[in-house]
Coordinates of C-alpha atoms in Angstrom, one line a residue:
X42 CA 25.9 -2.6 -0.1
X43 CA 22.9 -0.9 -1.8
X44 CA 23.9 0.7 -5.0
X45 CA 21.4 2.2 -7.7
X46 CA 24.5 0.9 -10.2
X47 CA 24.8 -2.9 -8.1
X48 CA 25.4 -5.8 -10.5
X49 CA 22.5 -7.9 -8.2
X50 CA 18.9 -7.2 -7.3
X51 CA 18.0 -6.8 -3.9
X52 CA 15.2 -9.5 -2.9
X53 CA 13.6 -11.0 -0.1
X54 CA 16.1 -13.8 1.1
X55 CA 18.6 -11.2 0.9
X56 CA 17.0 -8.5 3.3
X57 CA 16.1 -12.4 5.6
X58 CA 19.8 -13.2 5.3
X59 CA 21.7 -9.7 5.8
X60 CA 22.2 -8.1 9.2
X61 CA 24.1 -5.1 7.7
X62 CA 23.3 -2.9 5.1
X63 CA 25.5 -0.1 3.7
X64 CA 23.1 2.5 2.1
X65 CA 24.9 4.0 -1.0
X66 CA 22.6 5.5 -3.9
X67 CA 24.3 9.1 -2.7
X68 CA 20.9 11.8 -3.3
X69 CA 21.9 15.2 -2.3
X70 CA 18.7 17.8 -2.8
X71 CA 17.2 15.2 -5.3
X72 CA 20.4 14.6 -7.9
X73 CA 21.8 11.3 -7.6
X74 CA 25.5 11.4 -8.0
X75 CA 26.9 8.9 -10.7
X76 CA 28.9 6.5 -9.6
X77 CA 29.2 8.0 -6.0
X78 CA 28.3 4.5 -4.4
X79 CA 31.4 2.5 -6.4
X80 CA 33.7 5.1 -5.7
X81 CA 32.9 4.4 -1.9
X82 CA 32.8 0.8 -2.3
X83 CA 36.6 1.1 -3.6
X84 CA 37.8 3.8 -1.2
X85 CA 36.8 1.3 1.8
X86 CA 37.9 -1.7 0.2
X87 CA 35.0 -3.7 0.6
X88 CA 33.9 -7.1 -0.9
X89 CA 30.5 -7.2 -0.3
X90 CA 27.7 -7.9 -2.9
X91 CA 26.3 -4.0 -4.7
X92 CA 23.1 -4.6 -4.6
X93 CA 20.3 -2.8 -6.6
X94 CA 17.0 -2.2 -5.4
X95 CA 13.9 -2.7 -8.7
X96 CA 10.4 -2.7 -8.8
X97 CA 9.2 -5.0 -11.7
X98 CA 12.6 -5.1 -13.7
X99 CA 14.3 -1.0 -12.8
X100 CA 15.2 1.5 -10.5
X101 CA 12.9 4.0 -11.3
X102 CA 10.2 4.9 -9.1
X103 CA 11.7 3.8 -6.5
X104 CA 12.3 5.4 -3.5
X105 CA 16.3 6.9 -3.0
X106 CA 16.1 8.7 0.1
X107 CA 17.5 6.5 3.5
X108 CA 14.9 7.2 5.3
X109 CA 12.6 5.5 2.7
X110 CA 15.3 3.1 2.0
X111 CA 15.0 2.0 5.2
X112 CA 11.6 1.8 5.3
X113 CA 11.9 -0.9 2.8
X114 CA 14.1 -2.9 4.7
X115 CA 12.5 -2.9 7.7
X116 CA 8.8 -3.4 6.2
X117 CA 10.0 -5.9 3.9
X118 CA 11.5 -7.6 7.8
X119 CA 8.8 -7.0 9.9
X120 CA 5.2 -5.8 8.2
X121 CA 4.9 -7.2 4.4
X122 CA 7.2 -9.7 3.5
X123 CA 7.2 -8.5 -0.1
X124 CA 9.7 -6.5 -1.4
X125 CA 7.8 -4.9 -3.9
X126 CA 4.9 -4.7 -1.8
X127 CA 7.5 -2.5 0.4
X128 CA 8.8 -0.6 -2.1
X129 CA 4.9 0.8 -3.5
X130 CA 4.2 1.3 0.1
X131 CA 7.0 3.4 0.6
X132 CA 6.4 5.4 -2.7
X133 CA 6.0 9.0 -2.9
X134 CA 3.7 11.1 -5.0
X135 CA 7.1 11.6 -7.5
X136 CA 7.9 8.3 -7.2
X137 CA 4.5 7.1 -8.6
X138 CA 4.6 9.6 -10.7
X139 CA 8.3 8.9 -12.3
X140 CA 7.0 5.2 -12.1
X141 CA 4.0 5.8 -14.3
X142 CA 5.4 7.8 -16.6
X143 CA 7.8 5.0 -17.3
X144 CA 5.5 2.7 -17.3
X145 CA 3.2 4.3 -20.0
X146 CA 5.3 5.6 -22.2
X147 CA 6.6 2.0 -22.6
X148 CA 3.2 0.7 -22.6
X149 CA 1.4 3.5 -25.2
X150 CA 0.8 2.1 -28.7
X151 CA 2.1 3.5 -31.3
X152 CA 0.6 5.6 -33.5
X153 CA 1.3 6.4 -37.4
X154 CA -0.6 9.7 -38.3
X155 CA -0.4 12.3 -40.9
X156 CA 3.8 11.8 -41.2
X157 CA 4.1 11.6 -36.9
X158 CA 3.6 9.1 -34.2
X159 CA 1.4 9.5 -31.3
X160 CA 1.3 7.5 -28.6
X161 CA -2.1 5.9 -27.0
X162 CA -3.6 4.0 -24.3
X163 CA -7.2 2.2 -24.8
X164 CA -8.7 3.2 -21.2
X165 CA -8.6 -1.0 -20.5
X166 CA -5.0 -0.6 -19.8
X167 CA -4.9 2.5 -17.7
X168 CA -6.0 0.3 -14.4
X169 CA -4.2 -2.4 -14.7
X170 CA -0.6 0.0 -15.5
X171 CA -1.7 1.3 -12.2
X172 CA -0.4 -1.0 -9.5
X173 CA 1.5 1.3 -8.1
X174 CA -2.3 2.8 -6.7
X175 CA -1.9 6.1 -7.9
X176 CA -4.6 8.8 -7.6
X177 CA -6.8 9.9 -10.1
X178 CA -5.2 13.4 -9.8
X179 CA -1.7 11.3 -9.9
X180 CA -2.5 9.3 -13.7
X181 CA -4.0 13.0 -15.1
X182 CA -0.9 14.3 -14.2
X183 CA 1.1 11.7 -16.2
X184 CA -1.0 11.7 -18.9
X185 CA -0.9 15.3 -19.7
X186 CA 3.4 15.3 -19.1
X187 CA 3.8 12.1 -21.5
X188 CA 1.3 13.2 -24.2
X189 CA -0.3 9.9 -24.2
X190 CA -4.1 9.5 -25.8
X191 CA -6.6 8.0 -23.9
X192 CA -8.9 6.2 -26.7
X193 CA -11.5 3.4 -26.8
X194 CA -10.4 -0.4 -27.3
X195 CA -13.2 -0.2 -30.2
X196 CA -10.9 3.0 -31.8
X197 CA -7.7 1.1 -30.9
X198 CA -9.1 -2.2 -33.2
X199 CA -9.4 0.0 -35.4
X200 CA -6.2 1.3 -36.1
X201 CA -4.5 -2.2 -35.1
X202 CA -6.4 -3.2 -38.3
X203 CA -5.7 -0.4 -40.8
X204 CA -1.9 -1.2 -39.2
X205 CA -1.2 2.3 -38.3
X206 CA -0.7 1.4 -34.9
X207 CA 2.1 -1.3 -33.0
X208 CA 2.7 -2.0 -29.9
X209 CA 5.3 -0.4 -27.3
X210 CA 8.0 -2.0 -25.5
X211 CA 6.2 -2.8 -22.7
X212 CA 1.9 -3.5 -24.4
X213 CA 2.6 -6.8 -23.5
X214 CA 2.4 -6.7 -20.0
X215 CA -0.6 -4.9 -19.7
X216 CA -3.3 -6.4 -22.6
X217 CA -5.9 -8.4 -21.3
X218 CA -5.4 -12.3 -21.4
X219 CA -9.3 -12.7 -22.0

């Protein structure tokens, strides 16, 4: 059973391995309904894993309409092979969107100025926060909505130095290993 709220990830050997999918995740006119899926699960009685389906570690970004659920599925079967792979594929504009606003805001430094804290990204980062192949007119749109800077590495050594700035959640994922 596919469940937003599963207590397993959906992978590979399990789309190889499963001939029958229940497709929970209830979306009515874009709200997902809380707990919808478990209430099913009970109702029918079933014992069958709740799976959840994440790109790189959550839920969001990902697709939760059937039709794209099933896309995943079967692309995952038949075309790619690579669940994630699937699940970008199958992304919509609001998906990437959602996705990259997650994935900045978690990425951003942090920045201590004048009593508040800003949040930036040295223009390095920006491509390689973008695997989900977003459009130029996409990554403008997040980074207006999340507030995030866009400053030089050179500006960001800066502050990293004067120790005004720290890392976010997520910076680790996404500075360069050269």
């Amino acid at each position: 059973m596919l469940d937003p709220e599963g207590d397993c990830v959906l992978n590979e050997e399990l789309i190889k391995g499963t001939h029958t999918f229940i497709i929970g995740g209830i979306v009515d006119k874009e709200r997902r309904v809380k707990g919808e899926t478990a209430r099913l699960y009970r109702l029918l009685g079933l014992n069958v894993p709740r799976c959840r389906i994440e790109l790189r570690g959550s839920i969001i970004g990902v697709p939760d309409r059937i039709n794209k659920i099933i896309e995943i599925i079967l692309m995952t079967l038949f075309e790619v092979g690579s669940i994630e792979t699937a699940i970008i594929r199958a992304m919509s504009k609001r998906d990437r969107v959602n996705r990259l606003f997650y994935e900045f805001q978690r990425a951003a430094y942090r920045l201590r100025m004048e009593g508040s804290t800003v949040l930036a990204i040295p223009k390095s980062m920006i491509s390689r926060i973008n695997w989900v192949n977003a459009t130029d007119r996409e990554l403008d749109l997040v980074l207006r909505k999340s507030r995030i800077y866009v400053i030089d590495d050179e500006e960001l050594n800066k502050y990293l130095s004067l120790g005004v700035a720290r890392p976010g959640p997520l910076t680790y994922r996404y500075v360069s290993k050269a």
